[in-house]
Amino acid sequence: MASITIRNLSKTYGGVADAPAVRDVNIAVPDGTFLTLLGPSGCGKTTTLRLIAGYITPDSGEIRVGERQVSSPAAVVPPEQRGMGMVFQNYAIWPHKTVFENVAFGLKLRRDANVQKKVAQSLEQVGLSGYENRFPNELSGGQQQRVALARSLVVEPEILLLDEPLSNLDAKLREHMRSELKDLQRRTGITFVYVTHDQAEALALSDQIVVMHRGEVQQVGTPFEVYERPANRLVADFMGLMNSFQGQIEPEGNGLARLQLPDGTRFDVVAPPGLTAPQGAELVVRPENITLSAQAVDALGLKGVVTAQTFLGNLMELTVKLSFGPEVRVQSHPLTKFNVGDAVGLQLNLASASVFLKA
Ligand code: ATP
């Protein structure tokens, strides 16, 4: 079984005065899953991946692969004995070796009897059959990254760890390689643990996303869950553009609550956990979940004026200044009928909104 279980994992580089790079991390990676560690630079993604690979020793906690403990403060199974492959951002392929030699290297180290057949198979898996005799400088960036993938796959790992493997590729190639990676993971059934700071990449690729911030796990969920049901404001903010409305909330019973904005507009919302008495709250709505109309929905509906318009090809982004001051971003079809200066009503899709209590 190539499931991974991470329990209470912590790691601090340097002295006790330093903030932990990873703090009390708990993650379960089921066998055959594509799991992504996502978060801003410095949040501890690479440290977590290195701990899984066995390059560093945790200060506390443990990592298991199946039932087997592979890391604890007392003992770390070396990387080469973990049945894991690793793919790095900078490919790390040898410039003076051919594609064949690069891919065959790990097998030769093991004195494998089927080098020719296995190299041919893994080159086919990544779509590089026929490139055996080329040198890396005769390949595109995407092809070089595929050589790195083939080299990891050829030793038949149960788990593949990938650290920002697409970030050196141009936008179009990155998107193409995304779908190839996803397809490869499905075909092989290998457990993938993937590190990226790119939320669109994480949404497109993953079965499960772990959102990290300052060394701590903020949320673990499917792409839909972390985007549509963010556990807190940090996750909401990191997963995409958002508009924030400050207001007052009070419980109404039956799991519902009433939220009031400064202009008197009121909304019935699902009560956020922990709401017991009236208090300050924040309503978070993504730009694609606001619809504009020529008039407010009713006398108390949100109203504003369009102050800017940006054509983004597949959509139009409008800035609307609300009657009580704040500006919001709204995304609509590029052929929207609204122009700068127009008075508009705003309808929020509350089913896709989130409410967070103020601290
Ligand atoms: P990035 O996306 O920039 O690679 P990351 O999320 O992968 O960031 P880590 O590389 O895990 O983050 O770093 C987490 C924290 O640990 C950061 O504050 C970083 O400065 C620190 N750190 C990482 N490696 C070391 C090291 N070898 N020695 C000391 N501190 C380190």
CSV table of C-alpha atoms and ligand atoms in Angstrom, one decimal:
chain,number,residue,atom,x,y,z
A,1,MET,CA,0.0,0.0,0.0
A,2,ALA,CA,1.3,3.4,-1.0
A,3,SER,CA,-0.8,5.5,1.3
A,4,ILE,CA,1.0,8.1,3.3
A,5,THR,CA,0.0,9.1,6.9
A,6,ILE,CA,1.5,12.2,8.4
A,7,ARG,CA,0.9,12.8,12.1
A,8,ASN,CA,1.7,15.8,14.2
A,9,LEU,CA,4.8,16.6,12.1
A,10,SER,CA,6.9,19.6,13.1
A,11,LYS,CA,10.3,20.9,11.9
A,12,THR,CA,12.2,24.0,12.8
A,13,TYR,CA,15.4,24.9,11.1
A,14,GLY,CA,18.0,26.6,13.2
A,15,GLY,CA,17.4,27.4,16.9
A,16,VAL,CA,14.4,27.4,19.1
A,17,ALA,CA,13.9,31.1,18.5
A,18,ASP,CA,13.1,30.5,14.8
A,19,ALA,CA,9.5,30.0,13.7
A,20,PRO,CA,8.8,26.4,12.7
A,21,ALA,CA,8.9,25.7,9.0
A,22,VAL,CA,6.3,23.1,9.5
A,23,ARG,CA,4.0,23.0,12.6
A,24,ASP,CA,1.9,20.1,13.8
A,25,VAL,CA,0.9,18.9,10.3
A,26,ASN,CA,-1.6,16.1,9.9
A,27,ILE,CA,-2.3,14.7,6.4
A,28,ALA,CA,-3.6,11.4,5.1
A,29,VAL,CA,-2.8,10.6,1.5
A,30,PRO,CA,-4.9,7.6,0.3
A,31,ASP,CA,-3.2,5.1,-2.1
A,32,GLY,CA,-3.4,6.3,-5.7
A,33,THR,CA,-4.4,9.9,-4.9
A,34,PHE,CA,-3.2,13.1,-6.5
A,35,LEU,CA,-2.6,15.3,-3.5
A,36,THR,CA,-1.2,18.9,-3.8
A,37,LEU,CA,0.5,21.0,-1.1
A,38,LEU,CA,-0.5,24.6,-1.9
A,39,GLY,CA,0.4,27.9,-0.4
A,40,PRO,CA,2.4,31.1,-0.7
A,41,SER,CA,6.2,31.1,-0.8
A,42,GLY,CA,7.8,30.1,2.5
A,43,CYS,CA,4.6,28.4,3.9
A,44,GLY,CA,6.4,25.0,4.4
A,45,LYS,CA,5.4,23.0,1.3
A,46,THR,CA,8.9,22.0,0.2
A,47,THR,CA,9.9,21.2,3.8
A,48,THR,CA,6.9,18.9,4.1
A,49,LEU,CA,7.8,17.2,0.8
A,50,ARG,CA,11.4,16.8,1.9
A,51,LEU,CA,10.3,15.3,5.2
A,52,ILE,CA,8.1,12.8,3.1
A,53,ALA,CA,11.1,12.0,0.9
A,54,GLY,CA,13.4,11.4,3.9
A,55,TYR,CA,15.9,14.2,3.2
A,56,ILE,CA,15.3,15.8,6.6
A,57,THR,CA,14.5,14.5,10.1
A,58,PRO,CA,11.3,15.8,11.9
A,59,ASP,CA,11.6,17.4,15.3
A,60,SER,CA,8.4,15.6,16.3
A,61,GLY,CA,5.6,13.5,14.8
A,62,GLU,CA,5.9,10.6,12.3
A,63,ILE,CA,5.3,9.6,8.7
A,64,ARG,CA,4.1,6.2,7.6
A,65,VAL,CA,3.9,4.6,4.2
A,66,GLY,CA,1.2,2.0,4.5
A,67,GLU,CA,1.8,0.6,7.9
A,68,ARG,CA,5.6,1.1,7.8
A,69,GLN,CA,7.0,4.0,9.8
A,70,VAL,CA,9.5,5.8,7.6
A,71,SER,CA,10.2,9.0,9.6
A,72,SER,CA,10.3,9.9,13.3
A,73,PRO,CA,12.7,12.0,15.3
A,74,ALA,CA,14.4,8.8,16.3
A,75,ALA,CA,14.9,7.2,12.9
A,76,VAL,CA,14.6,8.1,9.2
A,77,VAL,CA,14.5,5.5,6.4
A,78,PRO,CA,16.9,6.8,3.7
A,79,PRO,CA,15.3,8.3,0.6
A,80,GLU,CA,16.4,5.4,-1.7
A,81,GLN,CA,14.7,2.8,0.5
A,82,ARG,CA,11.3,4.4,0.4
A,83,GLY,CA,10.0,3.4,-3.0
A,84,MET,CA,9.5,7.1,-3.9
A,85,GLY,CA,10.6,9.0,-7.0
A,86,MET,CA,11.2,12.8,-7.0
A,87,VAL,CA,10.8,15.4,-9.8
A,88,PHE,CA,12.3,18.8,-9.3
A,89,GLN,CA,11.5,22.2,-10.7
A,90,ASN,CA,14.9,22.5,-12.5
A,91,TYR,CA,14.6,18.9,-14.0
A,92,ALA,CA,18.1,17.9,-12.7
A,93,ILE,CA,18.9,15.8,-15.8
A,94,TRP,CA,22.5,15.3,-16.9
A,95,PRO,CA,23.4,17.5,-19.9
A,96,HIS,CA,26.2,15.2,-21.1
A,97,LYS,CA,24.1,12.1,-21.1
A,98,THR,CA,21.5,11.1,-23.8
A,99,VAL,CA,17.8,10.7,-23.0
A,100,PHE,CA,18.3,7.0,-22.9
A,101,GLU,CA,21.3,7.2,-20.5
A,102,ASN,CA,19.5,9.7,-18.3
A,103,VAL,CA,16.5,7.5,-17.9
A,104,ALA,CA,18.5,4.3,-17.6
A,105,PHE,CA,20.8,5.6,-14.9
A,106,GLY,CA,18.7,4.5,-11.9
A,107,LEU,CA,18.1,1.0,-13.3
A,108,LYS,CA,21.8,0.5,-14.0
A,109,LEU,CA,22.6,1.4,-10.4
A,110,ARG,CA,20.3,-1.4,-9.4
A,111,ARG,CA,21.9,-3.8,-12.1
A,112,ASP,CA,18.4,-4.3,-13.5
A,113,ALA,CA,18.3,-7.0,-16.3
A,114,ASN,CA,15.5,-5.3,-18.3
A,115,VAL,CA,17.0,-1.8,-18.9
A,116,GLN,CA,16.1,-1.6,-22.6
A,117,LYS,CA,12.5,-2.6,-22.1
A,118,LYS,CA,11.9,-0.5,-19.1
A,119,VAL,CA,13.4,2.6,-20.5
A,120,ALA,CA,11.4,2.2,-23.7
A,121,GLN,CA,8.2,1.7,-21.6
A,122,SER,CA,8.7,4.8,-19.5
A,123,LEU,CA,9.7,7.0,-22.5
A,124,GLU,CA,6.4,5.8,-24.1
A,125,GLN,CA,4.5,6.8,-20.9
A,126,VAL,CA,5.7,10.4,-21.2
A,127,GLY,CA,5.4,10.5,-25.0
A,128,LEU,CA,9.2,10.5,-25.8
A,129,SER,CA,9.6,7.3,-27.8
A,130,GLY,CA,12.2,7.9,-30.6
A,131,TYR,CA,14.1,10.6,-28.6
A,132,GLU,CA,16.5,8.0,-27.0
A,133,ASN,CA,19.7,9.4,-28.6
A,134,ARG,CA,19.1,13.1,-28.2
A,135,PHE,CA,21.0,15.2,-25.7
A,136,PRO,CA,19.1,17.5,-23.3
A,137,ASN,CA,20.2,20.6,-25.2
A,138,GLU,CA,18.4,19.2,-28.3
A,139,LEU,CA,15.1,19.1,-26.4
A,140,SER,CA,12.4,21.7,-25.5
A,141,GLY,CA,11.8,22.6,-21.9
A,142,GLY,CA,8.7,20.5,-21.8
A,143,GLN,CA,10.6,17.5,-23.3
A,144,GLN,CA,13.4,17.9,-20.7
A,145,GLN,CA,10.8,17.9,-17.9
A,146,ARG,CA,9.3,14.7,-19.4
A,147,VAL,CA,12.8,13.1,-19.4
A,148,ALA,CA,12.9,13.9,-15.6
A,149,LEU,CA,9.5,12.3,-15.2
A,150,ALA,CA,10.5,9.2,-17.2
A,151,ARG,CA,13.6,8.8,-15.1
A,152,SER,CA,11.5,8.8,-11.9
A,153,LEU,CA,8.9,6.5,-13.4
A,154,VAL,CA,11.4,3.9,-14.7
A,155,VAL,CA,12.2,2.6,-11.3
A,156,GLU,CA,8.5,1.9,-10.7
A,157,PRO,CA,7.9,4.0,-7.6
A,158,GLU,CA,4.8,3.6,-5.6
A,159,ILE,CA,4.9,7.3,-4.7
A,160,LEU,CA,6.0,10.3,-6.8
A,161,LEU,CA,6.9,13.6,-5.2
A,162,LEU,CA,6.9,16.6,-7.5
A,163,ASP,CA,8.3,20.0,-6.4
A,164,GLU,CA,6.9,22.8,-8.7
A,165,PRO,CA,7.8,20.7,-11.8
A,166,LEU,CA,6.0,23.0,-14.3
A,167,SER,CA,7.0,26.4,-13.1
A,168,ASN,CA,9.9,26.8,-15.6
A,169,LEU,CA,7.7,26.2,-18.6
A,170,ASP,CA,5.8,28.9,-20.5
A,171,ALA,CA,2.1,29.3,-19.9
A,172,LYS,CA,0.8,27.3,-22.8
A,173,LEU,CA,3.2,24.3,-22.3
A,174,ARG,CA,2.5,24.4,-18.6
A,175,GLU,CA,-1.2,23.9,-19.3
A,176,HIS,CA,-0.5,21.1,-21.7
A,177,MET,CA,1.8,19.3,-19.3
A,178,ARG,CA,-0.8,19.7,-16.6
A,179,SER,CA,-3.2,17.5,-18.4
A,180,GLU,CA,-0.5,15.0,-19.3
A,181,LEU,CA,0.6,14.7,-15.6
A,182,LYS,CA,-3.0,14.2,-14.5
A,183,ASP,CA,-3.5,11.6,-17.2
A,184,LEU,CA,-0.2,9.8,-16.3
A,185,GLN,CA,-1.2,9.7,-12.6
A,186,ARG,CA,-4.6,8.1,-13.5
A,187,ARG,CA,-3.0,5.6,-15.9
A,188,THR,CA,-0.3,4.5,-13.5
A,189,GLY,CA,-2.2,4.7,-10.2
A,190,ILE,CA,0.9,6.0,-8.5
A,191,THR,CA,0.3,8.2,-5.4
A,192,PHE,CA,1.4,11.8,-6.4
A,193,VAL,CA,2.3,14.4,-3.8
A,194,TYR,CA,2.7,17.7,-5.7
A,195,VAL,CA,4.0,21.1,-4.5
A,196,THR,CA,2.9,24.3,-6.1
A,197,HIS,CA,2.0,27.9,-5.2
A,198,ASP,CA,-0.2,28.2,-8.3
A,199,GLN,CA,-3.9,27.8,-7.2
A,200,ALA,CA,-5.1,27.2,-10.8
A,201,GLU,CA,-2.7,24.4,-11.2
A,202,ALA,CA,-3.7,22.9,-7.9
A,203,LEU,CA,-7.4,23.1,-8.8
A,204,ALA,CA,-6.9,21.5,-12.2
A,205,LEU,CA,-4.7,18.6,-11.1
A,206,SER,CA,-5.7,17.5,-7.6
A,207,ASP,CA,-8.0,15.0,-6.0
A,208,GLN,CA,-7.1,16.6,-2.6
A,209,ILE,CA,-5.6,20.0,-1.9
A,210,VAL,CA,-3.8,20.8,1.4
A,211,VAL,CA,-3.7,24.6,1.8
A,212,MET,CA,-0.7,25.7,4.0
A,213,HIS,CA,0.2,29.0,5.6
A,214,ARG,CA,3.1,29.8,7.8
A,215,GLY,CA,3.9,26.1,8.3
A,216,GLU,CA,0.4,25.1,9.3
A,217,VAL,CA,-2.3,23.3,7.4
A,218,GLN,CA,-5.3,25.6,7.0
A,219,GLN,CA,-7.6,23.2,5.1
A,220,VAL,CA,-7.6,19.8,3.4
A,221,GLY,CA,-10.3,19.2,0.8
A,222,THR,CA,-11.2,18.6,-2.8
A,223,PRO,CA,-10.6,21.5,-5.3
A,224,PHE,CA,-14.4,22.3,-5.1
A,225,GLU,CA,-14.3,22.4,-1.3
A,226,VAL,CA,-11.3,24.6,-0.9
A,227,TYR,CA,-12.6,27.0,-3.5
A,228,GLU,CA,-16.3,27.1,-2.7
A,229,ARG,CA,-16.2,26.3,1.0
A,230,PRO,CA,-12.9,27.9,2.3
A,231,ALA,CA,-12.4,27.1,6.0
A,232,ASN,CA,-11.2,30.6,6.8
A,233,ARG,CA,-10.3,33.9,5.3
A,234,LEU,CA,-6.7,32.9,4.5
A,235,VAL,CA,-7.9,30.1,2.3
A,236,ALA,CA,-10.6,32.2,0.7
A,237,ASP,CA,-8.1,34.9,-0.2
A,238,PHE,CA,-5.4,32.4,-1.5
A,239,MET,CA,-7.8,30.4,-3.7
A,240,GLY,CA,-8.9,33.3,-5.9
A,241,LEU,CA,-10.2,36.9,-6.2
A,242,MET,CA,-12.7,37.8,-3.6
A,243,ASN,CA,-14.8,40.8,-2.5
A,244,SER,CA,-15.2,41.4,1.2
A,245,PHE,CA,-18.2,43.0,2.8
A,246,GLN,CA,-18.0,44.0,6.5
A,247,GLY,CA,-21.2,43.8,8.5
A,248,GLN,CA,-23.1,42.6,11.6
A,249,ILE,CA,-24.5,39.2,12.1
A,250,GLU,CA,-27.0,37.7,14.5
A,251,PRO,CA,-28.3,34.1,14.9
A,252,GLU,CA,-31.8,33.4,13.8
A,253,GLY,CA,-32.1,29.7,14.8
A,254,ASN,CA,-32.2,26.6,12.7
A,255,GLY,CA,-28.7,27.1,11.6
A,256,LEU,CA,-29.5,30.4,9.9
A,257,ALA,CA,-28.3,33.9,10.6
A,258,ARG,CA,-29.1,37.4,9.4
A,259,LEU,CA,-26.2,39.5,8.1
A,260,GLN,CA,-26.6,43.3,7.8
A,261,LEU,CA,-24.4,45.5,5.7
A,262,PRO,CA,-23.7,49.2,6.6
A,263,ASP,CA,-26.4,50.4,4.1
A,264,GLY,CA,-29.1,48.4,5.8
A,265,THR,CA,-29.1,45.6,3.2
A,266,ARG,CA,-29.9,42.3,4.9
A,267,PHE,CA,-29.2,38.7,3.9
A,268,ASP,CA,-30.2,35.4,5.3
A,269,VAL,CA,-27.1,33.2,5.4
A,270,VAL,CA,-26.0,29.8,6.9
A,271,ALA,CA,-24.8,30.6,10.4
A,272,PRO,CA,-21.0,30.3,10.7
A,273,PRO,CA,-19.7,27.9,13.4
A,274,GLY,CA,-19.3,29.6,16.7
A,275,LEU,CA,-22.0,32.2,16.2
A,276,THR,CA,-24.0,32.6,19.5
A,277,ALA,CA,-24.7,36.3,19.8
A,278,PRO,CA,-24.7,39.4,17.5
A,279,GLN,CA,-21.2,40.3,16.4
A,280,GLY,CA,-19.1,41.6,13.5
A,281,ALA,CA,-18.7,39.4,10.4
A,282,GLU,CA,-17.3,39.4,6.9
A,283,LEU,CA,-19.2,38.3,3.9
A,284,VAL,CA,-16.8,37.0,1.1
A,285,VAL,CA,-18.1,36.8,-2.5
A,286,ARG,CA,-16.1,35.9,-5.6
A,287,PRO,CA,-16.4,38.2,-8.6
A,288,GLU,CA,-18.1,35.6,-10.7
A,289,ASN,CA,-20.9,35.3,-8.0
A,290,ILE,CA,-22.2,38.8,-8.4
A,291,THR,CA,-24.8,39.7,-11.1
A,292,LEU,CA,-25.5,43.2,-12.2
A,293,SER,CA,-28.8,44.5,-13.2
A,294,ALA,CA,-30.2,47.9,-14.3
A,295,GLN,CA,-31.9,48.3,-10.9
A,296,ALA,CA,-31.5,47.1,-7.4
A,297,VAL,CA,-33.4,43.8,-6.6
A,298,ASP,CA,-35.7,45.6,-4.2
A,299,ALA,CA,-35.8,48.8,-2.2
A,300,LEU,CA,-33.1,47.5,0.2
A,301,GLY,CA,-31.0,45.8,-2.5
A,302,LEU,CA,-27.3,46.6,-3.1
A,303,LYS,CA,-26.7,49.6,-5.4
A,304,GLY,CA,-23.7,51.1,-7.0
A,305,VAL,CA,-22.0,52.8,-10.0
A,306,VAL,CA,-19.7,51.2,-12.5
A,307,THR,CA,-16.3,53.0,-12.1
A,308,ALA,CA,-14.0,50.9,-14.3
A,309,GLN,CA,-14.1,48.2,-16.9
A,310,THR,CA,-11.4,45.8,-18.1
A,311,PHE,CA,-11.8,43.5,-21.1
A,312,LEU,CA,-10.0,40.2,-20.3
A,313,GLY,CA,-10.9,38.3,-23.5
A,314,ASN,CA,-13.1,35.6,-22.1
A,315,LEU,CA,-14.8,37.9,-19.6
A,316,MET,CA,-15.3,41.5,-18.6
A,317,GLU,CA,-14.2,42.7,-15.2
A,318,LEU,CA,-16.1,45.6,-13.8
A,319,THR,CA,-15.4,47.7,-10.7
A,320,VAL,CA,-18.5,48.9,-9.0
A,321,LYS,CA,-18.5,51.5,-6.2
A,322,LEU,CA,-21.2,50.7,-3.7
A,323,SER,CA,-23.6,53.4,-2.4
A,324,PHE,CA,-22.0,53.1,1.1
A,325,GLY,CA,-18.4,53.4,-0.1
A,326,PRO,CA,-16.5,50.2,-0.8
A,327,GLU,CA,-15.6,49.0,-4.3
A,328,VAL,CA,-16.3,45.5,-5.6
A,329,ARG,CA,-15.0,43.5,-8.6
A,330,VAL,CA,-17.6,41.8,-10.7
A,331,GLN,CA,-16.9,39.4,-13.6
A,332,SER,CA,-19.4,39.1,-16.4
A,333,HIS,CA,-19.7,38.0,-20.0
A,334,PRO,CA,-17.5,40.2,-22.2
A,335,LEU,CA,-20.5,41.5,-24.1
A,336,THR,CA,-22.0,43.0,-20.9
A,337,LYS,CA,-24.3,45.9,-21.6
A,338,PHE,CA,-23.0,48.0,-18.7
A,339,ASN,CA,-20.5,50.9,-19.1
A,340,VAL,CA,-18.5,53.2,-16.8
A,341,GLY,CA,-20.9,55.6,-15.1
A,342,ASP,CA,-24.0,53.3,-15.2
A,343,ALA,CA,-26.0,53.0,-12.0
A,344,VAL,CA,-26.5,49.3,-11.2
A,345,GLY,CA,-28.1,46.9,-8.8
A,346,LEU,CA,-26.0,44.0,-7.5
A,347,GLN,CA,-27.3,40.5,-6.7
A,348,LEU,CA,-25.0,38.2,-4.7
A,349,ASN,CA,-25.1,34.4,-5.2
A,350,LEU,CA,-25.2,33.6,-1.5
A,351,ALA,CA,-25.1,29.9,-2.0
A,352,SER,CA,-21.4,30.4,-3.1
A,353,ALA,CA,-20.6,33.0,-0.5
A,354,SER,CA,-18.7,32.5,2.8
A,355,VAL,CA,-19.3,34.2,6.1
A,356,PHE,CA,-16.4,34.5,8.6
A,357,LEU,CA,-16.8,35.9,12.1
A,358,LYS,CA,-14.5,38.8,13.1
A,359,ALA,CA,-12.0,37.9,15.8
B,1,ATP,P1,8.7,28.2,-1.8
B,1,ATP,O1,7.4,28.1,-2.5
B,1,ATP,O2,9.3,29.6,-1.8
B,1,ATP,O3,9.7,27.2,-2.2
B,1,ATP,P2,7.9,26.7,0.6
B,1,ATP,O4,6.4,26.8,0.9
B,1,ATP,O5,8.3,25.5,-0.2
B,1,ATP,O6,8.3,28.0,-0.2
B,1,ATP,P3,9.8,26.0,2.5
B,1,ATP,O7,11.0,26.0,1.5
B,1,ATP,O8,9.4,24.7,3.1
B,1,ATP,O9,8.6,26.8,2.0
B,1,ATP,O10,10.3,27.0,3.7
B,1,ATP,C1,9.5,27.1,4.9
B,1,ATP,C2,10.3,28.0,5.9
B,1,ATP,O11,11.5,27.4,6.3
B,1,ATP,C3,10.7,29.4,5.3
B,1,ATP,O12,10.6,30.4,6.2
B,1,ATP,C4,12.2,29.2,4.9
B,1,ATP,O13,12.9,30.4,4.9
B,1,ATP,C5,12.7,28.2,5.9
B,1,ATP,N1,13.7,27.3,5.4
B,1,ATP,C6,13.6,26.4,4.4
B,1,ATP,N2,14.7,25.7,4.2
B,1,ATP,C7,15.6,26.1,5.1
B,1,ATP,C8,16.9,25.7,5.5
B,1,ATP,N3,17.6,24.8,4.8
B,1,ATP,N4,17.5,26.4,6.5
B,1,ATP,C9,16.8,27.3,7.2
B,1,ATP,N5,15.5,27.7,6.9
B,1,ATP,C10,14.9,27.1,5.9
